[in-house]
Amino acid sequence: MAVTGIVVSPGIAFGQAVHISLHHQKVDYRLLPVAQIANECEKAIKATAFLTSHLQNCQSKIAADSEHFHLIDADIMLLEDEDLADELKKYITRFRFSAEVSIERVFAQHADELAQLDDPYMANRSNDVICLGKRLMSAVNGTLLWDVSKLDENSILLAEDLTPAEFATIPLNKIKGIVLKTGGLTSHTAILAKAAGIPALLSCQFDSNDINDGTALIIDAITGELHINPNEFTQQQLQQKSQQEIERRQALKQYIDVPSITIDGHSVCLLANVSSLSDVCQIQDIGAAGIGLFRTEFLLMQVDSVPNEKQQFQLYCDALHSLNGKVLTIRTFDIGADKEIPCLSQNYEDNPALGVRGIRYSLQHKTLFSTQIKAILRAANHGRIRLLFPMVNQIEELEQIFEIIDWCKQQLVDEEKGFGDINIGIMVETPAAVLNLPHLLPKLDFISIGSNDLTQYTLAADRGNPELVKDYPPVSPAMIKFIKMAVDECKAHQTKVCLCGELASDPKLISLLVGLGIDELSVNSASLLDVKAAICNGKFEMFAQQAKKALTLSHIDKLTELLS
Ligand code: PEP
Ligand code: MG
């Protein structure tokens, strides 16, 4: 039996199912019949004991001086606290809530109290408390939420959904593939899975009743199929296909040390997108000319507090060191929308994609922003850094950014720390940013088109919503026009234009983007050699003709046909 999904990270994976459930718990909010109260109290107490003993078991396997050990300790202390048991019993008996609802309420209240405290460490604990509450709710039904000990090297993760922060907690060496029921092609979880080179299918409507933990699975993340309990014949066929894919990738390695130049001599600067220091260290192996996008917000996803200026400075210097003279484009923290940062406070918003995100968040949190800018300016003394700002729409925002940069420089002078020269650019991710380029470009050294968001805001289609696959096509007439407008404006101002959204990682679209006049492409590292091969095996003259033709087309399917 097979079900289909969207391929976000190509490859073939063989393994066994492991269901994980991270959030989205269905809870019954109806009041309990009086006769059930004692039973429900019993359930809450048993669940607490069950989770405590599981955590103690996990703790016994890790080093006593590790941070993880202390975090588990804090969770155990809370679970063993007698006040917790009393509170739960009170909610069940007095308010007649089920064990799950009582846990949800009690933990939410406790998390709120912590969040109000002045002590930033305790305020950070508030999220941990919510997580612990969710695990306890799950333990009521005898399951352990997100239990890493369930994983072995052959695991294929099955889940409803996975946020980028949750993805960051997965031990990637322990899994073969990922299948999610939700998620769109350019969601951040998809981008991370692709960069990690893990075959992944999103938006895959498998029925959890057909797949127990341990069921044999094969992900064919080339055709977009999940095979459940595959027969011998399917297994053999996919083994062969997997071998061919391995050989294809092996053959691509011939491009590692080759410059990215078309047959007729047009050079395209090919850079890599990264989200961690270890990604940066790997770019020599994939033949990138440097880093075109360092998504620094991912540095914050797994930490308890934001690294200070010195720690960030050290990290950027380490990145420069491993780049050995190649350019490092650092994007300041792009917080908001689907990128929740557990260690930072973010208010609830009805429309987070249209809310306090990107540069808006930074301008509202100036200490966070200026600390990062100072670290980057200092690191620029030690190598080639370009500074990139996310989601800038307006000249006023840019003026504020420059004021803050000047203030940071003055601080560094006063503190006798020194700083280096830096090129400054913005991400062009909204129609407003494209239309405002004539005002913005005189102040900039480069721009980088963020096609993931530019598509989302141009077509008013949520990039992470699997229902909108047709409404969020990789290329559309409106997007091509916006890219062309941005390129023309940059040429008029002699400013370099890069494109760093996932469009640049699709080998089929390279002719269009290069033909439209993009100078630099910054791509998902997993696709870099495919993209380089597309450049090296093409002619710029043909690319330009194709782009010209694409600009005349009015239908998405005609465009897709032209580019396939
Ligand atoms: C983009 O929007 O295209 C982009 C590169 O930024 P992110 O995917 O991190 O939003
Ligand atoms: Mg973006």
mmCIF file of N, CA and C in Angstrom, residues 146 148 151 157 166-175 198:
data_model
loop_
_atom_site.group_PDB
_atom_site.id
_atom_site.type_symbol
_atom_site.label_atom_id
_atom_site.label_comp_id
_atom_site.label_asym_id
_atom_site.label_seq_id
_atom_site.Cartn_x
_atom_site.Cartn_y
_atom_site.Cartn_z
ATOM 1 N N TRP A 146 7.011 12.611 22.358
ATOM 2 C CA TRP A 146 8.351 12.906 21.866
ATOM 3 C C TRP A 146 9.431 12.227 22.707
ATOM 4 N N VAL A 148 12.596 10.384 22.692
ATOM 5 C CA VAL A 148 13.766 10.141 21.838
ATOM 6 C C VAL A 148 14.269 8.709 21.989
ATOM 7 N N LEU A 151 13.678 6.080 19.323
ATOM 8 C CA LEU A 151 14.337 6.120 18.009
ATOM 9 C C LEU A 151 15.532 5.188 17.941
ATOM 10 N N LEU A 157 10.339 8.957 10.984
ATOM 11 C CA LEU A 157 9.432 9.710 11.864
ATOM 12 C C LEU A 157 8.122 10.019 11.174
ATOM 13 N N GLU A 166 10.920 22.403 16.979
ATOM 14 C CA GLU A 166 10.852 20.976 17.302
ATOM 15 C C GLU A 166 11.824 20.185 16.435
ATOM 16 N N PHE A 167 11.904 20.580 15.156
ATOM 17 C CA PHE A 167 12.836 19.887 14.256
ATOM 18 C C PHE A 167 14.247 19.948 14.830
ATOM 19 N N ALA A 168 14.568 21.108 15.398
ATOM 20 C CA ALA A 168 15.927 21.307 15.925
ATOM 21 C C ALA A 168 16.240 20.333 17.065
ATOM 22 N N THR A 169 15.210 19.752 17.685
ATOM 23 C CA THR A 169 15.484 18.839 18.807
ATOM 24 C C THR A 169 15.655 17.382 18.352
ATOM 25 N N ILE A 170 15.459 17.118 17.076
ATOM 26 C CA ILE A 170 15.539 15.720 16.613
ATOM 27 C C ILE A 170 17.002 15.296 16.469
ATOM 28 N N PRO A 171 17.372 14.163 17.035
ATOM 29 C CA PRO A 171 18.735 13.673 16.801
ATOM 30 C C PRO A 171 18.814 13.117 15.375
ATOM 31 N N LEU A 172 19.319 13.927 14.440
ATOM 32 C CA LEU A 172 19.218 13.585 13.017
ATOM 33 C C LEU A 172 19.965 12.302 12.659
ATOM 34 N N ASN A 173 20.994 11.984 13.461
ATOM 35 C CA ASN A 173 21.744 10.756 13.158
ATOM 36 C C ASN A 173 20.918 9.509 13.459
ATOM 37 N N LYS A 174 19.772 9.721 14.119
ATOM 38 C CA LYS A 174 18.969 8.559 14.512
ATOM 39 C C LYS A 174 17.770 8.353 13.612
ATOM 40 N N ILE A 175 17.671 9.135 12.531
ATOM 41 C CA ILE A 175 16.489 8.909 11.703
ATOM 42 C C ILE A 175 16.863 8.789 10.233
ATOM 43 N N ILE A 198 17.792 14.771 4.592
ATOM 44 C CA ILE A 198 16.949 13.662 5.052
ATOM 45 C C ILE A 198 15.711 13.563 4.161
#
